[in-house]
Coordinates of C-alpha atoms in Angstrom, one line a residue:
M1 CA -39.4 20.0 -4.2
P2 CA -37.0 18.1 -6.4
R3 CA -35.9 14.7 -5.1
T4 CA -32.3 14.5 -4.0
H5 CA -32.0 10.7 -3.7
P6 CA -30.3 8.9 -6.6
P7 CA -32.6 7.5 -9.3
T8 CA -32.9 3.7 -9.7
G9 CA -34.7 1.1 -11.9
L10 CA -36.0 1.4 -15.4
I11 CA -35.8 5.1 -16.6
P12 CA -36.5 5.4 -20.3
I13 CA -35.1 8.3 -22.3
L14 CA -38.1 9.8 -24.0
A15 CA -38.1 10.4 -27.7
T16 CA -39.2 13.9 -28.8
P17 CA -42.2 13.5 -31.2
F18 CA -42.4 15.9 -34.1
T19 CA -45.1 16.4 -36.6
E20 CA -44.4 15.7 -40.3
S21 CA -43.7 19.4 -40.7
G22 CA -41.1 19.3 -37.9
A23 CA -43.0 21.0 -35.1
L24 CA -43.2 19.7 -31.6
D25 CA -46.0 17.2 -31.3
L26 CA -47.4 17.6 -27.8
P27 CA -50.3 15.2 -28.1
S28 CA -47.9 12.5 -29.1
L29 CA -45.6 13.4 -26.2
R30 CA -48.5 13.0 -23.8
S31 CA -49.3 9.6 -25.3
L32 CA -45.7 8.6 -25.0
V33 CA -45.5 9.5 -21.3
E34 CA -48.7 7.6 -20.6
F35 CA -47.3 4.6 -22.4
Q36 CA -44.2 4.6 -20.3
L37 CA -46.0 4.8 -17.0
A38 CA -48.6 2.1 -18.0
E39 CA -45.8 -0.3 -19.0
G40 CA -43.8 -0.1 -15.8
A41 CA -41.2 2.8 -16.0
D42 CA -39.8 3.8 -12.6
G43 CA -38.9 7.2 -13.8
L44 CA -38.6 9.3 -17.0
A45 CA -35.7 11.2 -18.7
V46 CA -35.8 13.9 -21.3
F47 CA -33.1 15.5 -23.4
G48 CA -30.8 12.4 -23.4
M49 CA -29.1 11.0 -26.4
A50 CA -32.3 9.3 -27.6
S51 CA -34.3 12.5 -27.3
E52 CA -32.7 14.6 -30.1
G53 CA -31.8 17.1 -27.4
F54 CA -29.3 18.6 -29.7
A55 CA -32.1 19.7 -32.0
L56 CA -34.3 21.4 -29.4
T57 CA -34.6 25.1 -28.6
A58 CA -34.6 26.4 -25.1
D59 CA -38.3 27.2 -25.4
E60 CA -39.1 23.7 -26.6
R61 CA -37.1 22.2 -23.7
G62 CA -39.2 24.2 -21.3
E63 CA -42.4 23.2 -23.0
I64 CA -41.5 19.5 -23.0
L65 CA -40.6 19.5 -19.3
R66 CA -43.9 21.2 -18.4
E67 CA -45.9 18.6 -20.5
V68 CA -44.1 15.6 -19.1
R69 CA -44.4 16.7 -15.5
A70 CA -48.1 17.5 -16.0
V71 CA -48.9 14.1 -17.4
A72 CA -46.6 12.1 -15.1
G73 CA -47.6 13.9 -11.9
D74 CA -45.5 14.8 -9.0
D75 CA -44.6 11.3 -7.9
V76 CA -42.6 10.2 -10.9
P77 CA -38.9 10.9 -10.9
L78 CA -37.9 13.1 -13.9
I79 CA -34.4 13.5 -15.1
A80 CA -33.4 16.2 -17.6
G81 CA -30.3 16.0 -19.8
V82 CA -27.8 18.9 -19.8
N83 CA -25.5 19.2 -22.8
G84 CA -24.1 22.7 -22.7
T85 CA -20.5 22.9 -24.0
G86 CA -19.4 25.2 -21.3
T87 CA -20.1 25.8 -17.6
A88 CA -22.3 28.9 -18.1
V89 CA -24.5 27.2 -20.7
A90 CA -24.8 24.0 -18.6
V91 CA -25.8 26.0 -15.6
E92 CA -28.4 27.9 -17.6
Q93 CA -29.9 24.6 -18.9
G94 CA -29.8 23.1 -15.5
R95 CA -31.6 25.9 -13.8
Q96 CA -34.2 26.0 -16.5
A97 CA -34.7 22.2 -16.1
V98 CA -35.1 22.5 -12.3
T99 CA -37.6 25.4 -12.7
G100 CA -39.5 23.2 -15.2
G101 CA -39.9 20.3 -12.8
A102 CA -36.9 18.1 -13.2
D103 CA -35.7 16.2 -10.1
Q104 CA -32.3 15.3 -11.5
L105 CA -29.8 16.6 -14.0
M106 CA -28.0 14.2 -16.3
V107 CA -24.9 16.3 -17.3
L108 CA -22.5 15.7 -20.1
P109 CA -19.0 17.1 -19.7
P110 CA -18.0 20.0 -21.9
F111 CA -16.6 18.5 -25.1
L112 CA -15.9 20.9 -27.9
A113 CA -12.8 22.3 -26.1
K114 CA -11.5 19.1 -24.5
P115 CA -11.2 19.7 -20.8
S116 CA -8.4 18.3 -18.6
R117 CA -9.2 15.8 -15.9
Q118 CA -9.3 18.5 -13.2
Q119 CA -11.4 20.8 -15.4
V120 CA -14.0 18.0 -15.6
I121 CA -14.1 17.7 -11.8
D122 CA -14.3 21.5 -11.4
F123 CA -17.1 21.7 -14.0
Y124 CA -19.4 19.2 -12.3
G125 CA -18.8 20.8 -8.9
E126 CA -19.7 24.2 -10.3
V127 CA -22.9 22.9 -12.0
A128 CA -24.1 21.2 -8.9
A129 CA -23.4 24.2 -6.7
A130 CA -24.9 26.7 -9.1
T131 CA -28.1 24.8 -9.8
G132 CA -28.7 23.3 -6.4
A133 CA -29.8 20.2 -8.2
S134 CA -29.1 16.5 -7.8
V135 CA -26.5 15.7 -10.6
M136 CA -25.9 12.6 -12.6
I137 CA -22.5 12.4 -14.4
Q138 CA -23.0 11.2 -18.0
D139 CA -19.9 9.2 -18.8
A140 CA -20.2 8.9 -22.6
P141 CA -16.7 9.2 -24.1
G142 CA -17.8 7.7 -27.4
V143 CA -19.9 10.8 -28.0
T144 CA -17.9 13.4 -26.2
G145 CA -14.3 12.2 -26.6
V146 CA -13.9 13.1 -22.9
P147 CA -12.9 10.1 -20.7
I148 CA -13.8 10.2 -17.0
D149 CA -11.9 7.6 -15.1
A150 CA -13.3 5.6 -12.2
T151 CA -11.1 7.5 -9.7
A152 CA -12.4 10.9 -11.0
I153 CA -16.0 9.6 -10.7
A154 CA -15.3 8.5 -7.1
T155 CA -13.9 12.0 -6.4
L156 CA -17.0 13.6 -7.8
A157 CA -19.2 11.3 -5.8
T158 CA -18.0 13.1 -2.6
V159 CA -19.1 16.5 -4.0
P160 CA -22.4 17.8 -2.5
G161 CA -25.2 17.3 -5.0
I162 CA -23.5 14.7 -7.2
T163 CA -25.4 11.5 -6.6
S164 CA -25.0 9.2 -9.5
V165 CA -23.3 8.3 -12.8
K166 CA -24.7 6.9 -16.0
V167 CA -21.9 4.7 -17.5
E168 CA -21.7 4.6 -21.3
A169 CA -18.0 3.8 -21.6
P170 CA -17.8 0.3 -23.1
P171 CA -17.4 -2.3 -21.9
T172 CA -19.8 -0.8 -19.5
P173 CA -19.9 -3.8 -17.0
L174 CA -16.1 -3.4 -16.4
K175 CA -16.4 0.3 -15.9
M176 CA -19.3 -0.1 -13.5
A177 CA -17.4 -2.7 -11.5
A178 CA -14.4 -0.3 -11.3
V179 CA -16.6 2.6 -10.2
A180 CA -18.5 0.5 -7.6
A181 CA -15.2 -0.6 -6.1
V182 CA -14.1 3.0 -5.3
A183 CA -17.3 5.1 -5.0
P184 CA -18.8 5.8 -1.6
E185 CA -21.8 3.9 -0.4
G186 CA -25.1 5.3 -1.7
F187 CA -23.7 6.6 -4.9
A188 CA -25.8 5.2 -7.7
V189 CA -24.4 3.6 -10.9
L190 CA -26.7 3.3 -13.9
G191 CA -26.3 2.0 -17.4
G192 CA -27.1 3.4 -20.8
Q193 CA -26.1 2.3 -24.3
N194 CA -29.7 1.3 -25.0
A195 CA -29.5 -1.4 -22.3
L196 CA -27.1 -3.4 -24.5
A197 CA -25.3 -5.0 -21.5
L198 CA -28.2 -4.8 -19.1
I199 CA -27.8 -8.1 -17.3
E200 CA -24.0 -7.9 -16.9
E201 CA -24.4 -4.3 -15.7
Y202 CA -26.7 -5.4 -12.9
D203 CA -24.2 -8.1 -12.1
N204 CA -21.5 -5.5 -11.6
G205 CA -23.1 -2.8 -9.5
S206 CA -25.7 -1.1 -11.6
V207 CA -29.0 -0.1 -9.9
G208 CA -30.8 1.2 -13.0
T209 CA -30.9 1.4 -16.7
M210 CA -31.7 4.3 -19.0
P211 CA -32.5 2.9 -22.5
A212 CA -34.6 4.3 -25.4
C213 CA -38.3 4.2 -24.8
E214 CA -39.9 2.0 -27.4
F215 CA -39.7 -1.3 -25.6
T216 CA -40.2 -0.4 -21.9
D217 CA -42.9 -3.1 -21.6
R218 CA -40.4 -5.8 -22.7
L219 CA -37.6 -4.6 -20.4
R220 CA -39.8 -4.4 -17.3
P221 CA -40.2 -8.2 -17.1
V222 CA -36.4 -8.7 -17.6
L223 CA -35.7 -6.5 -14.5
D224 CA -38.5 -8.1 -12.5
D225 CA -37.2 -11.6 -13.3
L226 CA -33.6 -10.6 -12.3
A227 CA -34.8 -9.2 -9.0
A228 CA -36.8 -12.4 -8.3
G229 CA -33.8 -14.6 -9.1
R230 CA -35.4 -16.0 -12.3
R231 CA -32.1 -15.5 -14.2
G232 CA -32.9 -18.0 -17.0
E233 CA -36.1 -16.3 -17.8
A234 CA -34.5 -12.9 -17.7
R235 CA -31.7 -14.0 -20.1
A236 CA -34.0 -15.6 -22.5
A237 CA -36.3 -12.5 -22.7
F238 CA -33.3 -10.2 -23.0
A239 CA -31.8 -12.3 -25.8
R240 CA -34.9 -11.8 -27.9
L241 CA -34.6 -8.1 -27.6
L242 CA -31.0 -7.8 -28.7
P243 CA -31.6 -7.4 -32.4
L244 CA -33.9 -4.4 -31.7
I245 CA -31.4 -3.0 -29.2
H246 CA -28.6 -3.2 -31.7
L247 CA -30.6 -1.6 -34.4
G248 CA -31.5 1.2 -32.0
M249 CA -27.9 2.1 -31.7
R250 CA -27.2 2.5 -35.5
P251 CA -25.2 5.7 -36.0
G252 CA -27.2 8.6 -37.4
Q253 CA -30.4 6.5 -37.6
A254 CA -31.0 5.5 -34.0
W255 CA -33.6 8.3 -33.5
A256 CA -35.5 7.2 -36.6
V257 CA -35.5 3.6 -35.4
H258 CA -36.9 4.6 -31.9
K259 CA -39.6 6.7 -33.4
E260 CA -40.6 4.3 -36.2
V261 CA -41.2 1.5 -33.6
L262 CA -43.3 3.9 -31.5
R263 CA -45.3 5.0 -34.5
R264 CA -46.0 1.4 -35.5
R265 CA -47.1 0.6 -32.0
G266 CA -49.6 3.5 -32.1
V267 CA -47.8 5.5 -29.4
I268 CA -46.8 8.6 -31.5
A269 CA -48.2 9.9 -34.8
S270 CA -45.0 10.4 -36.8
A271 CA -41.5 9.1 -37.0
A272 CA -40.2 12.5 -38.2
V273 CA -36.7 13.5 -37.1
R274 CA -34.7 16.7 -37.2
L275 CA -31.4 17.3 -38.9
P276 CA -28.7 16.0 -38.4
A277 CA -30.6 12.9 -37.5
Q278 CA -31.3 10.7 -40.5
D279 CA -34.4 9.0 -41.8
L280 CA -34.5 5.2 -42.2
D281 CA -32.9 3.9 -45.3
P282 CA -34.6 1.0 -47.1
L283 CA -32.1 -1.6 -45.8
T284 CA -32.6 -0.5 -42.1
A285 CA -36.3 -0.3 -42.6
R286 CA -36.4 -3.9 -43.9
A287 CA -34.3 -5.1 -41.0
L288 CA -36.7 -3.4 -38.6
D289 CA -39.7 -5.0 -40.3
E290 CA -38.3 -8.4 -39.7
I291 CA -37.3 -7.7 -36.1
L292 CA -40.7 -6.3 -35.2
D293 CA -42.5 -9.2 -36.8
E294 CA -40.4 -11.7 -34.8
L295 CA -41.1 -9.8 -31.6
R296 CA -44.8 -9.3 -32.5
L297 CA -44.1 -5.7 -31.6
T298 CA -46.4 -3.8 -34.0
G299 CA -49.2 -2.6 -31.8
R300 CA -49.9 -1.4 -28.3
E301 CA -52.5 -4.2 -27.9
Q302 CA -49.5 -6.6 -28.2
A303 CA -47.5 -5.1 -25.4
A304 CA -47.8 -8.2 -23.2
A305 CA -47.2 -10.7 -26.0

């Protein structure tokens, strides 16, 4: 049975590995899941922004869910992104995800035809009711052009099945504080934006973070230090990661950055992306070289460095 309690902790968004010919690379996907679990992930997410979910077929989504669940086992929380641009498509994707083993749905609002505030509220209520799933609101106006204000999120938090929000509306710490001030107790607020404001987010009500998946082993100690009150250590370790975090947010190339790091670490076989994602240009590749050298992040054997 899918979990109904809100997700918390470090929940990386899995990249979707492809072969050089563009096919789904299931052996690399299995390796990627094993890497996340070995390095301290509290849960896993698929079909998020960092997953190239926009480039996946319905059949591939089903295949990915089955593989991830099979490798992760039944005890690992699994969140599936839903990005249908209308209610019917979102419900279809959500039902497929639940059937495939997802515990939670991370749902973008419809965004091609811009909805009104009330339509956003109605949309999420209908998706939760029709899928019977635990729903996370994905508040990402930079991508969708659809703002969801804190009061609307608080209203949605009272709807059965809607248990959490992933805040990606910058500045995220301020939005989180606003949501935490009006949302009911037990409603979970998590961060995205590749963990860019991780520490401030935790200071302002966040209970989890959902970044890209190439540096899970480096974020785990940051969260552990924060939880233990070792704030200085957490801030120092986080500061060292910021150049990589920023590069992993580069428009058009973020997917290639995530995958190139994973390839160099020996986690996946290829850094291939699908259109409209872009390959690394020489300038970005050179910057990545320097950052990885500074972090000594070029092999799995250096995960604890």
